[in-house]
Amino acid sequence: PIERRTISILSLGAHLNPAVSISLLTIRKLKALQCLFYIIGQLLGAFFGAFLVYWLHWSLFNDFDGGMRQVIGANATADIFF
């Protein structure tokens, strides 16, 4: 997996998560303001992606737990995104 990430950064310029952007900032490949915008975009994208998955699978969650979100137990859904 490390090789794929390295190839994607070097060939495509991909910033796969904020850690990559911060790393590039520390070696002066990014300016501070540019890094800030990348991090904001990455976090917004992550939250939007999680919301989209939750929204698209809403009916499956309800079928599984009966509409009652639980932290523990046989039908717990609290850690489904971890």
Coordinates of N, CA, C and O in Angstrom, one line a residue:
P1 N 0.8 -1.2 0.0 CA 0.0 0.0 0.0 C 0.9 1.3 0.0 O 0.5 2.2 -0.6
I2 N 2.0 1.2 0.7 CA 2.8 2.4 0.7 C 3.3 2.8 -0.7 O 3.4 4.0 -1.1
E3 N 3.7 1.8 -1.5 CA 4.1 2.0 -2.8 C 3.1 2.7 -3.7 O 3.4 3.6 -4.4
R4 N 1.8 2.3 -3.6 CA 0.8 2.9 -4.3 C 0.6 4.3 -4.0 O 0.3 5.2 -4.8
R5 N 0.6 4.6 -2.7 CA 0.5 6.0 -2.2 C 1.6 6.9 -2.8 O 1.4 8.0 -3.2
T6 N 2.8 6.3 -2.7 CA 3.9 7.1 -3.2 C 3.8 7.4 -4.7 O 4.1 8.5 -5.1
I7 N 3.4 6.4 -5.4 CA 3.2 6.5 -6.8 C 2.2 7.6 -7.1 O 2.3 8.4 -8.0
S8 N 1.0 7.5 -6.4 CA 0.0 8.5 -6.7 C 0.4 9.9 -6.3 O 0.0 10.8 -7.0
I9 N 1.2 10.0 -5.3 CA 1.6 11.4 -5.0 C 2.6 11.9 -6.0 O 2.5 13.0 -6.5
L10 N 3.5 11.1 -6.4 CA 4.6 11.5 -7.3 C 4.0 11.7 -8.7 O 4.4 12.7 -9.4
S11 N 3.1 10.9 -9.2 CA 2.7 10.9 -10.6 C 1.4 11.8 -10.7 O 1.3 12.5 -11.7
L12 N 0.6 11.8 -9.8 CA -0.7 12.5 -9.9 C -0.8 13.8 -9.0 O -1.7 14.6 -9.2
G13 N 0.1 13.9 -8.0 CA 0.0 15.0 -7.1 C -1.2 14.8 -6.1 O -1.7 15.8 -5.6
A14 N -1.6 13.6 -5.9 CA -2.7 13.3 -5.0 C -2.4 13.6 -3.5 O -1.3 13.3 -3.1
H15 N -3.3 14.2 -2.9 CA -3.2 14.4 -1.4 C -4.3 13.6 -0.8 O -5.5 14.0 -0.8
L16 N -3.9 12.4 -0.3 CA -4.9 11.4 0.0 C -5.6 11.7 1.4 O -6.7 11.3 1.6
N17 N -4.9 12.4 2.2 CA -5.5 12.8 3.5 C -4.7 14.0 4.1 O -3.6 14.3 3.6
P18 N -5.1 14.6 5.2 CA -4.4 15.7 5.7 C -3.0 15.4 6.1 O -2.1 16.3 6.1
A19 N -2.7 14.2 6.5 CA -1.3 13.8 6.9 C -0.4 14.0 5.7 O 0.8 14.5 5.9
V20 N -0.8 13.7 4.5 CA 0.0 13.8 3.3 C 0.2 15.3 3.1 O 1.4 15.7 2.8
S21 N -0.8 16.1 3.2 CA -0.7 17.6 3.0 C 0.3 18.2 4.0 O 1.1 19.0 3.6
I22 N 0.2 17.8 5.2 CA 1.1 18.3 6.3 C 2.5 17.9 6.0 O 3.4 18.7 6.2
S23 N 2.7 16.7 5.6 CA 4.0 16.2 5.2 C 4.6 17.0 4.1 O 5.8 17.4 4.2
L24 N 3.8 17.3 3.1 CA 4.3 18.1 2.0 C 4.6 19.5 2.4 O 5.5 20.2 1.9
L25 N 3.8 20.0 3.4 CA 4.1 21.3 3.9 C 5.4 21.4 4.7 O 6.2 22.3 4.5
T26 N 5.7 20.3 5.4 CA 7.0 20.3 6.2 C 8.2 20.2 5.3 O 9.3 20.7 5.7
I27 N 8.1 19.6 4.1 CA 9.2 19.6 3.2 C 9.2 20.7 2.2 O 9.9 20.7 1.2
R28 N 8.3 21.7 2.5 CA 8.2 22.9 1.7 C 7.7 22.6 0.2 O 8.1 23.4 -0.7
K29 N 6.9 21.6 0.0 CA 6.3 21.4 -1.3 C 5.0 22.1 -1.5 O 4.5 22.2 -2.6
L30 N 4.4 22.6 -0.3 CA 3.2 23.3 -0.3 C 3.4 24.6 0.5 O 4.2 24.6 1.5
K31 N 2.7 25.6 0.2 CA 2.6 26.8 1.0 C 1.6 26.6 2.1 O 0.7 25.8 2.0
A32 N 1.7 27.4 3.2 CA 0.9 27.2 4.4 C -0.6 27.4 4.0 O -1.5 26.6 4.4
L33 N -0.9 28.5 3.3 CA -2.3 28.8 2.9 C -2.9 27.7 2.0 O -4.0 27.2 2.1
Q34 N -2.1 27.2 1.1 CA -2.5 26.2 0.1 C -2.8 24.9 0.9 O -3.8 24.2 0.7
C35 N -1.9 24.6 1.9 CA -2.1 23.4 2.7 C -3.4 23.5 3.5 O -4.1 22.5 3.7
L36 N -3.7 24.7 4.1 CA -4.9 24.9 4.8 C -6.1 24.6 4.0 O -7.0 23.9 4.4
F37 N -6.1 25.1 2.7 CA -7.3 24.8 1.9 C -7.4 23.4 1.5 O -8.5 22.8 1.4
Y38 N -6.3 22.7 1.3 CA -6.3 21.3 1.0 C -6.9 20.5 2.2 O -7.8 19.7 2.0
I39 N -6.5 20.9 3.4 CA -7.0 20.2 4.6 C -8.5 20.4 4.8 O -9.3 19.5 5.1
I40 N -8.9 21.6 4.6 CA -10.4 22.0 4.7 C -11.1 21.1 3.7 O -12.2 20.5 4.0
G41 N -10.7 21.1 2.5 CA -11.3 20.3 1.4 C -11.4 18.9 1.7 O -12.4 18.2 1.5
Q42 N -10.3 18.3 2.3 CA -10.2 16.9 2.6 C -11.2 16.6 3.7 O -11.9 15.5 3.6
L43 N -11.3 17.4 4.7 CA -12.2 17.1 5.8 C -13.7 17.3 5.4 O -14.5 16.4 5.7
L44 N -14.0 18.3 4.6 CA -15.3 18.4 4.1 C -15.7 17.3 3.2 O -16.8 16.8 3.2
G45 N -14.8 16.8 2.4 CA -15.0 15.7 1.5 C -15.3 14.4 2.3 O -16.1 13.6 1.9
A46 N -14.5 14.2 3.4 CA -14.7 13.0 4.2 C -16.1 13.0 4.9 O -16.8 12.0 4.9
F47 N -16.5 14.2 5.4 CA -17.8 14.3 6.1 C -18.9 14.1 5.1 O -19.9 13.4 5.3
F48 N -18.8 14.7 3.9 CA -19.8 14.6 2.8 C -19.9 13.1 2.4 O -21.0 12.6 2.2
G49 N -18.7 12.4 2.2 CA -18.7 11.0 1.8 C -19.4 10.2 2.9 O -20.2 9.3 2.5
A50 N -19.1 10.4 4.1 CA -19.8 9.6 5.2 C -21.3 9.9 5.2 O -22.1 8.9 5.4
F51 N -21.7 11.1 5.1 CA -23.1 11.4 5.0 C -23.8 10.8 3.9 O -24.9 10.2 4.0
L52 N -23.1 10.8 2.7 CA -23.7 10.2 1.5 C -23.9 8.7 1.7 O -25.0 8.1 1.3
V53 N -22.9 8.0 2.2 CA -23.0 6.6 2.5 C -24.2 6.3 3.5 O -25.0 5.4 3.3
Y54 N -24.2 7.1 4.5 CA -25.3 6.9 5.5 C -26.7 7.1 4.9 O -27.6 6.3 5.1
W55 N -26.8 8.2 4.1 CA -28.1 8.5 3.5 C -28.5 7.4 2.5 O -29.7 7.0 2.5
L56 N -27.5 6.9 1.7 CA -27.9 5.9 0.7 C -28.2 4.6 1.3 O -29.0 3.8 0.7
H57 N -27.7 4.3 2.5 CA -28.0 3.0 3.2 C -28.9 3.1 4.4 O -29.0 2.2 5.2
W58 N -29.6 4.2 4.5 CA -30.6 4.5 5.6 C -31.6 3.3 5.8 O -31.8 2.9 6.9
S59 N -32.1 2.9 4.7 CA -33.2 1.8 4.8 C -32.5 0.5 5.3 O -33.2 -0.3 6.0
L60 N -31.3 0.2 4.9 CA -30.6 -1.0 5.3 C -30.3 -0.9 6.8 O -30.4 -1.9 7.5
F61 N -29.9 0.3 7.3 CA -29.7 0.5 8.7 C -31.0 0.2 9.5 O -31.0 -0.5 10.5
N62 N -32.1 0.8 9.0 CA -33.4 0.6 9.7 C -33.8 -0.9 9.7 O -34.4 -1.3 10.7
D63 N -33.6 -1.6 8.6 CA -33.9 -3.0 8.5 C -33.1 -3.8 9.6 O -33.6 -4.7 10.2
F64 N -31.8 -3.4 9.7 CA -30.9 -4.1 10.6 C -31.2 -3.9 12.1 O -31.3 -4.8 12.9
D65 N -31.5 -2.6 12.5 CA -31.6 -2.3 13.9 C -33.0 -1.8 14.3 O -33.3 -1.4 15.4
G66 N -34.0 -1.9 13.3 CA -35.3 -1.5 13.6 C -35.5 0.0 13.9 O -36.5 0.4 14.5
G67 N -34.6 0.8 13.4 CA -34.7 2.3 13.5 C -34.2 2.8 14.9 O -34.2 4.0 15.1
M68 N -33.7 1.9 15.7 CA -33.1 2.3 17.0 C -31.6 2.1 17.0 O -31.1 1.0 17.0
R69 N -30.9 3.3 16.9 CA -29.4 3.2 16.8 C -28.9 2.9 18.2 O -29.3 3.5 19.2
Q70 N -28.1 1.9 18.3 CA -27.5 1.4 19.6 C -26.0 1.4 19.5 O -25.4 1.2 18.5
V71 N -25.4 1.6 20.7 CA -24.0 1.6 20.9 C -23.5 0.2 21.1 O -22.4 -0.2 20.6
I72 N -24.2 -0.6 21.9 CA -23.8 -1.9 22.3 C -25.0 -2.9 22.0 O -26.1 -2.4 21.9
G73 N -24.7 -4.2 21.9 CA -25.7 -5.1 21.7 C -25.6 -5.8 20.4 O -24.7 -5.5 19.6
A74 N -26.5 -6.7 20.1 CA -26.5 -7.5 18.9 C -26.7 -6.7 17.7 O -26.2 -7.0 16.6
N75 N -27.5 -5.6 17.8 CA -27.9 -4.8 16.6 C -27.2 -3.4 16.7 O -27.7 -2.4 16.2
A76 N -26.0 -3.4 17.3 CA -25.3 -2.1 17.5 C -24.8 -1.6 16.1 O -24.3 -2.3 15.3
T77 N -25.0 -0.3 15.9 CA -24.6 0.3 14.6 C -23.6 1.4 14.9 O -23.2 2.1 13.9
A78 N -23.2 1.7 16.1 CA -22.4 2.8 16.5 C -21.0 2.8 15.8 O -20.5 3.9 15.4
D79 N -20.5 1.6 15.6 CA -19.1 1.6 15.1 C -19.1 1.1 13.6 O -18.1 0.7 13.1
I80 N -20.2 1.3 12.9 CA -20.2 0.8 11.5 C -19.3 1.6 10.6 O -18.9 1.0 9.6
F81 N -18.9 2.8 10.9 CA -18.0 3.5 10.0 C -16.6 3.5 10.4 O -15.7 4.2 9.8
F82 N -16.3 2.7 11.4 CA -14.9 2.7 11.9 C -14.1 1.5 11.4 O -14.5 0.5 11.0

